[in-house]
Coordinates of C-alpha atoms and ligand atoms in Angstrom, one line a residue:
M94 CA 0.0 -0.2 -0.2
K95 CA 1.2 3.6 -0.6
A96 CA 1.6 5.4 3.0
I97 CA 3.7 8.6 3.9
R98 CA 6.5 8.2 6.2
F99 CA 9.6 9.8 7.2
D100 CA 13.2 8.6 8.6
R101 CA 14.3 12.0 10.0
Y102 CA 13.0 15.2 11.6
G103 CA 12.3 18.5 9.6
S104 CA 10.3 20.5 7.2
P105 CA 7.6 18.5 5.4
D106 CA 10.4 18.2 2.7
V107 CA 11.2 14.9 5.2
L108 CA 7.9 13.3 4.1
E109 CA 8.0 10.5 1.4
L110 CA 5.3 8.8 -0.4
R111 CA 6.0 5.2 -0.1
E112 CA 5.3 1.4 -0.6
V113 CA 4.9 -0.7 2.4
D114 CA 3.2 -3.7 3.7
V115 CA -0.5 -3.6 4.7
P116 CA -0.9 -4.2 8.4
A117 CA -1.7 -7.1 9.7
V118 CA -5.3 -7.2 11.3
G119 CA -5.5 -8.5 15.0
D120 CA -8.2 -10.2 16.4
D121 CA -10.0 -7.0 18.0
E122 CA -9.0 -5.0 15.4
L123 CA -10.5 -3.7 11.9
L124 CA -8.3 -3.2 9.0
V125 CA -10.0 0.1 7.0
R126 CA -9.3 1.2 3.9
V127 CA -9.0 4.9 4.2
H128 CA -10.5 7.2 1.6
A129 CA -9.6 10.9 3.7
A130 CA -7.8 11.7 6.6
S131 CA -6.9 15.1 8.0
V132 CA -3.5 17.0 9.0
N133 CA -3.3 18.4 12.5
P134 CA -0.6 21.0 14.3
L135 CA 0.3 17.8 16.2
D136 CA 1.5 15.8 12.7
W137 CA 4.2 18.9 12.2
H138 CA 5.1 19.0 15.8
F139 CA 6.1 15.2 15.4
M140 CA 7.8 15.7 12.0
R141 CA 9.8 18.4 13.4
G142 CA 10.5 17.1 16.5
T143 CA 9.4 20.6 18.0
P144 CA 9.0 21.3 20.7
Y145 CA 11.9 18.7 21.9
L146 CA 9.7 17.6 24.7
V147 CA 7.9 15.2 21.8
R148 CA 11.0 13.7 21.2
L149 CA 10.6 12.2 24.7
L150 CA 7.9 10.1 23.1
A151 CA 9.0 9.9 19.6
G152 CA 13.0 9.5 19.7
V153 CA 15.5 11.7 20.5
S154 CA 18.0 12.4 17.5
R155 CA 15.6 10.2 15.0
P156 CA 11.9 9.6 15.1
K157 CA 11.5 5.6 16.2
A158 CA 10.6 3.1 13.7
S159 CA 7.2 3.4 15.1
A160 CA 6.8 7.5 14.8
R161 CA 7.7 7.7 11.8
K162 CA 3.9 7.9 10.3
L163 CA 1.9 10.9 10.4
G164 CA -2.1 11.4 10.4
A165 CA -4.3 10.9 13.3
D166 CA -7.9 11.1 11.9
M167 CA -9.5 9.4 9.2
A168 CA -12.4 8.4 7.1
G169 CA -12.9 5.2 5.4
A170 CA -14.7 1.8 4.8
V171 CA -14.1 -1.5 6.8
A172 CA -11.8 -4.1 4.3
A173 CA -11.3 -7.1 7.2
V174 CA -12.3 -7.3 10.6
G175 CA -10.7 -9.5 13.6
K176 CA -12.0 -12.7 14.8
N177 CA -13.2 -11.1 18.1
V178 CA -14.6 -8.3 16.5
T179 CA -18.5 -7.8 16.9
D180 CA -19.2 -4.3 16.0
F181 CA -18.3 -3.7 12.5
Q182 CA -18.3 -5.9 9.2
P183 CA -16.7 -5.6 5.9
G184 CA -18.2 -2.8 4.0
D185 CA -19.0 -0.4 6.9
E186 CA -18.5 3.3 6.7
V187 CA -16.3 4.6 9.6
F188 CA -15.0 7.7 10.7
G189 CA -12.2 8.2 13.4
G190 CA -8.5 8.4 14.6
L191 CA -5.3 7.1 15.5
E192 CA -3.5 8.1 19.0
E193 CA -0.6 6.6 17.5
R194 CA -0.8 8.5 14.2
G195 CA -0.4 6.7 10.7
T196 CA -3.5 7.6 9.3
L197 CA -1.8 9.0 5.9
A198 CA -2.0 5.5 4.4
E199 CA -4.4 3.7 2.5
Y200 CA -5.0 1.2 5.0
I201 CA -4.7 1.3 8.9
T202 CA -5.8 -1.2 11.5
I203 CA -7.7 0.4 14.8
R204 CA -8.9 -1.6 17.7
Q205 CA -13.1 -2.1 17.7
S206 CA -12.9 -0.3 21.3
A207 CA -11.0 3.1 19.8
A208 CA -12.2 6.2 18.6
V209 CA -14.0 4.6 15.7
V210 CA -17.9 5.0 14.6
T211 CA -20.1 4.5 11.9
K212 CA -19.8 7.4 9.6
P213 CA -23.1 9.6 9.3
A214 CA -24.7 8.7 6.0
G215 CA -25.1 12.3 5.4
L216 CA -21.0 13.1 5.2
T217 CA -18.8 12.8 2.3
F218 CA -15.5 10.7 3.6
E219 CA -13.3 14.2 2.7
Q220 CA -15.8 15.8 5.2
A221 CA -15.8 12.8 8.1
A222 CA -12.1 12.8 8.1
G223 CA -11.0 15.9 9.8
V224 CA -13.6 15.7 12.6
S225 CA -12.1 13.1 15.2
V226 CA -9.2 15.3 16.8
A227 CA -10.6 18.7 16.2
A228 CA -13.8 18.0 17.3
C229 CA -12.9 15.6 20.2
T230 CA -10.6 18.6 21.5
A231 CA -13.4 21.0 21.0
L232 CA -16.1 18.8 23.0
Q233 CA -13.4 17.9 26.0
A234 CA -12.5 21.8 26.0
L235 CA -16.2 23.2 26.4
R236 CA -17.7 20.5 28.4
D237 CA -15.0 18.7 30.6
K238 CA -12.6 21.8 31.0
G239 CA -14.9 24.8 30.6
R240 CA -18.2 23.0 32.2
I241 CA -20.2 25.3 30.1
Q242 CA -23.5 25.9 30.8
P243 CA -26.5 27.0 28.9
G244 CA -26.6 30.9 28.5
H245 CA -22.9 31.1 29.2
K246 CA -21.0 33.7 27.2
V247 CA -18.1 32.1 25.7
L248 CA -15.3 33.5 23.7
V249 CA -13.5 31.1 21.1
N250 CA -10.1 32.9 20.0
G251 CA -8.9 31.3 16.9
A252 CA -12.7 30.3 15.9
S253 CA -11.9 30.0 12.2
G254 CA -9.5 26.6 12.2
G255 CA -9.7 23.2 12.6
V256 CA -10.5 23.0 16.6
G257 CA -12.4 26.5 16.5
T258 CA -15.3 25.5 13.6
F259 CA -15.7 22.9 15.7
A260 CA -15.9 24.7 19.4
V261 CA -18.0 27.7 18.0
Q262 CA -20.8 24.8 16.9
I263 CA -20.5 23.0 19.9
A264 CA -20.9 25.7 22.1
K265 CA -23.8 26.8 20.5
A266 CA -25.3 23.0 20.4
L267 CA -24.7 23.2 24.4
G268 CA -26.3 26.7 25.1
G269 CA -23.4 29.2 25.1
E270 CA -23.9 32.6 23.7
V271 CA -20.8 32.6 21.4
T272 CA -18.0 35.2 20.3
G273 CA -15.7 34.1 17.5
V274 CA -12.3 35.6 17.0
C275 CA -10.6 35.6 13.4
S276 CA -9.2 37.4 10.7
T277 CA -11.1 39.5 8.2
R278 CA -11.4 36.6 5.4
N279 CA -12.9 34.2 7.9
V280 CA -15.8 37.1 9.5
A281 CA -18.4 35.5 7.3
T282 CA -17.7 31.7 7.9
V283 CA -17.3 32.1 11.5
A284 CA -20.7 34.0 11.5
R285 CA -22.4 31.3 9.5
I286 CA -21.4 28.7 11.6
G287 CA -23.0 30.5 14.5
A288 CA -21.3 32.5 16.5
D289 CA -23.7 35.1 17.8
S290 CA -20.8 37.9 16.9
V291 CA -17.4 38.0 15.1
I292 CA -14.4 40.0 16.1
D293 CA -12.1 40.6 13.5
Y294 CA -8.9 40.6 15.0
T295 CA -7.3 42.8 12.3
R296 CA -9.4 45.4 13.3
D297 CA -10.4 45.1 16.9
D298 CA -8.5 43.8 20.1
F299 CA -10.8 41.3 22.3
T300 CA -8.7 42.2 25.4
Q301 CA -9.5 45.6 25.0
T302 CA -13.5 45.7 25.2
E303 CA -15.8 46.0 27.9
R304 CA -17.2 42.6 27.2
H305 CA -16.6 40.0 30.0
Y306 CA -17.2 36.4 29.9
D307 CA -17.9 33.6 31.2
L308 CA -16.0 30.6 29.0
L309 CA -12.9 31.8 27.1
L310 CA -11.2 28.9 25.1
D311 CA -7.9 29.9 23.7
I312 CA -6.8 27.8 20.6
A313 CA -4.9 30.6 19.1
G314 CA -2.4 30.6 22.2
N315 CA -1.6 34.3 21.3
R316 CA -1.9 36.7 23.6
T317 CA -0.7 36.1 27.0
L318 CA -2.7 35.2 30.5
S319 CA -3.1 38.9 31.9
E320 CA -4.5 40.3 28.6
T321 CA -7.3 36.8 28.4
R322 CA -7.7 37.0 31.8
R323 CA -9.0 40.7 31.7
V324 CA -12.1 39.9 29.7
L325 CA -12.9 37.2 32.0
R326 CA -15.7 37.3 34.8
P327 CA -14.6 36.8 38.4
K328 CA -15.5 33.6 38.6
G329 CA -15.0 32.6 34.5
T330 CA -13.2 29.9 33.0
L331 CA -10.1 29.8 30.7
V332 CA -9.3 26.7 28.8
A333 CA -5.9 26.7 26.9
V334 CA -6.1 24.7 24.3
G335 CA -3.3 26.0 21.7
G336 CA -0.3 28.1 23.2
P337 CA 2.3 30.0 22.1
N338 CA 4.6 28.0 19.4
K339 CA 7.6 30.1 20.2
G340 CA 10.6 28.2 21.6
N341 CA 11.6 24.8 20.9
W342 CA 11.9 23.2 24.3
I343 CA 8.5 23.3 25.8
G344 CA 6.5 25.1 23.4
P345 CA 2.9 25.2 24.2
L346 CA 3.8 23.8 27.5
S347 CA 5.3 27.3 28.7
R348 CA 1.4 28.3 29.3
T349 CA 0.6 25.2 31.5
L350 CA 3.3 25.6 33.6
T351 CA 2.3 29.7 34.3
M352 CA -1.2 28.8 34.7
T353 CA -0.2 26.0 37.3
V354 CA 2.1 28.6 39.4
L355 CA -0.7 31.5 38.9
A356 CA -3.8 29.1 39.7
P357 CA -4.0 29.4 43.3
A358 CA -3.7 33.4 43.3
V359 CA -6.2 34.2 41.2
S360 CA -10.5 33.5 41.2
Q361 CA -10.8 32.3 37.6
R362 CA -10.6 28.8 36.9
M363 CA -7.7 28.1 34.2
A364 CA -7.2 24.2 32.8
S365 CA -5.4 23.0 30.1
F366 CA -5.1 19.7 28.8
L367 CA -4.2 17.2 25.9
A368 CA -7.8 16.2 24.4
H369 CA -8.0 12.4 23.5
Q370 CA -10.0 10.7 20.9
T371 CA -12.8 8.6 22.1
K372 CA -15.2 6.2 20.8
A373 CA -17.9 7.8 23.4
D374 CA -17.2 11.6 22.4
L375 CA -17.1 10.6 18.6
T376 CA -20.4 9.4 19.3
V377 CA -21.7 12.5 20.9
V378 CA -20.2 14.2 17.8
R379 CA -21.9 11.9 15.3
E380 CA -25.1 12.8 17.3
L381 CA -24.1 16.8 16.9
I382 CA -23.7 15.8 13.3
E383 CA -27.0 13.6 12.2
A384 CA -28.8 16.7 14.3
G385 CA -27.5 19.4 12.0
K386 CA -26.2 20.8 14.4
V387 CA -22.4 20.6 13.5
E388 CA -21.3 20.8 10.0
P389 CA -17.7 20.1 9.3
V390 CA -15.8 23.0 7.5
I391 CA -12.7 22.4 5.0
D392 CA -10.2 24.6 3.7
K393 CA -8.3 22.4 1.2
T394 CA -8.0 19.6 -0.2
Y395 CA -4.6 17.4 -1.3
P396 CA -3.9 14.2 -2.9
L397 CA -1.6 11.8 -0.7
A398 CA 1.6 12.4 -2.9
R399 CA 1.1 15.6 -1.8
A400 CA 0.9 15.4 1.8
A401 CA 3.9 17.4 2.3
D402 CA 1.7 20.5 0.5
A403 CA -1.1 20.0 3.0
L404 CA 1.2 20.1 6.1
R405 CA 3.1 23.4 4.5
Y406 CA -0.1 25.4 4.6
L407 CA -1.3 24.0 7.5
E408 CA 2.1 25.6 9.3
E409 CA 1.2 29.1 7.8
G410 CA -1.3 28.5 10.6
H411 CA -4.7 30.2 8.7
A412 CA -6.6 27.6 7.5
M413 CA -10.2 27.8 7.4
G414 CA -11.5 24.7 8.6
K415 CA -9.9 21.4 8.1
V416 CA -6.8 20.4 5.4
I417 CA -7.8 17.1 4.1
V418 CA -5.9 14.5 2.4
T419 CA -7.4 12.1 -0.1
I420 CA -6.3 8.7 -0.5
Ligands
NAP187 N1 -4.9 20.6 23.9 C1 -5.1 19.4 22.8 O1 -5.0 18.5 22.9 C2 -4.9 20.2 21.1 C3 -5.4 19.6 20.7 C4 -5.7 20.0 19.3 C5 -5.5 21.0 18.8 N2 -4.4 21.6 20.0 C6 -3.6 23.0 19.4 O2 -4.8 23.9 19.4 C7 -4.1 24.8 18.3 C8 -5.0 25.2 17.0 O3 -5.3 23.9 16.8 P1 -6.4 23.9 15.1 O4 -6.1 22.3 14.2 O5 -7.4 24.1 15.1 O6 -5.0 24.9 14.1 P2 -5.1 25.2 12.3 O7 -6.3 24.5 12.0 O8 -4.2 25.2 12.1 O9 -6.0 26.8 12.8 C9 -5.1 27.5 13.2 C10 -6.5 29.3 13.3 O10 -5.7 30.2 14.2 C11 -6.2 31.5 13.9 N3 -5.1 32.2 14.3 C12 -4.3 32.6 13.2 N4 -3.9 33.7 14.3 C13 -4.7 34.2 15.1 C14 -4.9 35.2 15.9 N5 -3.9 36.4 16.3 N6 -6.1 35.2 16.6 C15 -7.1 34.9 16.5 N7 -6.9 33.6 15.9 C16 -5.6 33.2 15.0 C17 -6.2 31.1 12.5 O11 -7.1 32.1 12.2 P3 -7.2 33.3 10.9 O12 -6.8 32.7 9.9 O13 -8.5 33.9 10.5 O14 -6.1 33.7 11.5 C18 -6.9 29.8 12.1 O15 -8.4 29.6 11.8 C19 -3.0 24.6 17.9 O16 -1.7 24.9 18.7 C20 -2.9 22.9 18.3 O17 -1.4 22.6 18.6 C21 -4.2 21.6 21.1

């Protein structure tokens, strides 16, 4: 089968389209013919080996054999099932993702208990491919870390990207009154997917208004903690989804450390977290999609042979919704 592989850390130039063996399906696994996958910032962190902290997982000077793959979510059709699999059968159309990456490939194996569920009939493979990482992140940020309640005033900084477009829609579905922050070209999209108001950050600074929020999802991670806390209500919650990408050592984790130090001294709650794709949360997201409350937003689509270009585009940091790779 064809798959994207890399042997050293670096820019998207390190990525190669190779012929590799189709993985053997285990007793509790599905073999999925992947029709589309998406790229996420975590892919370029693992591709570049930055922040260096990721090398503790992936290999210090070179990626370990198991870490030479990219792609964490996908949509496709079940090609074969292991002997203990009862919930799926060949031909089922599914979507979901892998914690250990590798979906930029024609076939993957995934445990039936992992984050894989049947694809909503109304979604194409391209639409479904970019859901799992971004939507599970948005859901966990709002519901678990943000403890969103109906009527909460929610600000989403970075409302137009992969996570942001799901966050705006899920926050609305959970009863929030949502303000999205994005650049001029994305204002209409963020309004169309349901934001009650949109702040164009090229014209207005959301930290300098008199509006205060119960919940602030900081996905862009480009403002200081004191700037974002300024617009939070005294008992409001700040959830840091993305952090500043400056610094090669710990990168976005610098914000987590500052939040931990600051937390006892402030009235507002502050949380950062690493999202996980789970079957339960993917099922919640699928139900929101089937109810017409959430719709994937797709920016660009690239063929597998141009996966490096998909990563280059994503790394620019201005994707509008998801960047998809068709396989
Ligand atoms: N904690 C976790 O588990 C977790 C999980 C997934 C992702 N993340 C992190 O979350 C971040 C976003 O991920 P993503 O998949 O949504 O990335 P993405 O698709 O690349 O989105 C980036 C978005 O950031 C926006 N942006 C750039 N500069 C901005 C600014 N100054 N103010 C407001 N928005 C700005 C862009 O909007 P414009 O084009 O309008 O500028 C773009 O839509 C990344 O740092 C990623 O590592 C964390």
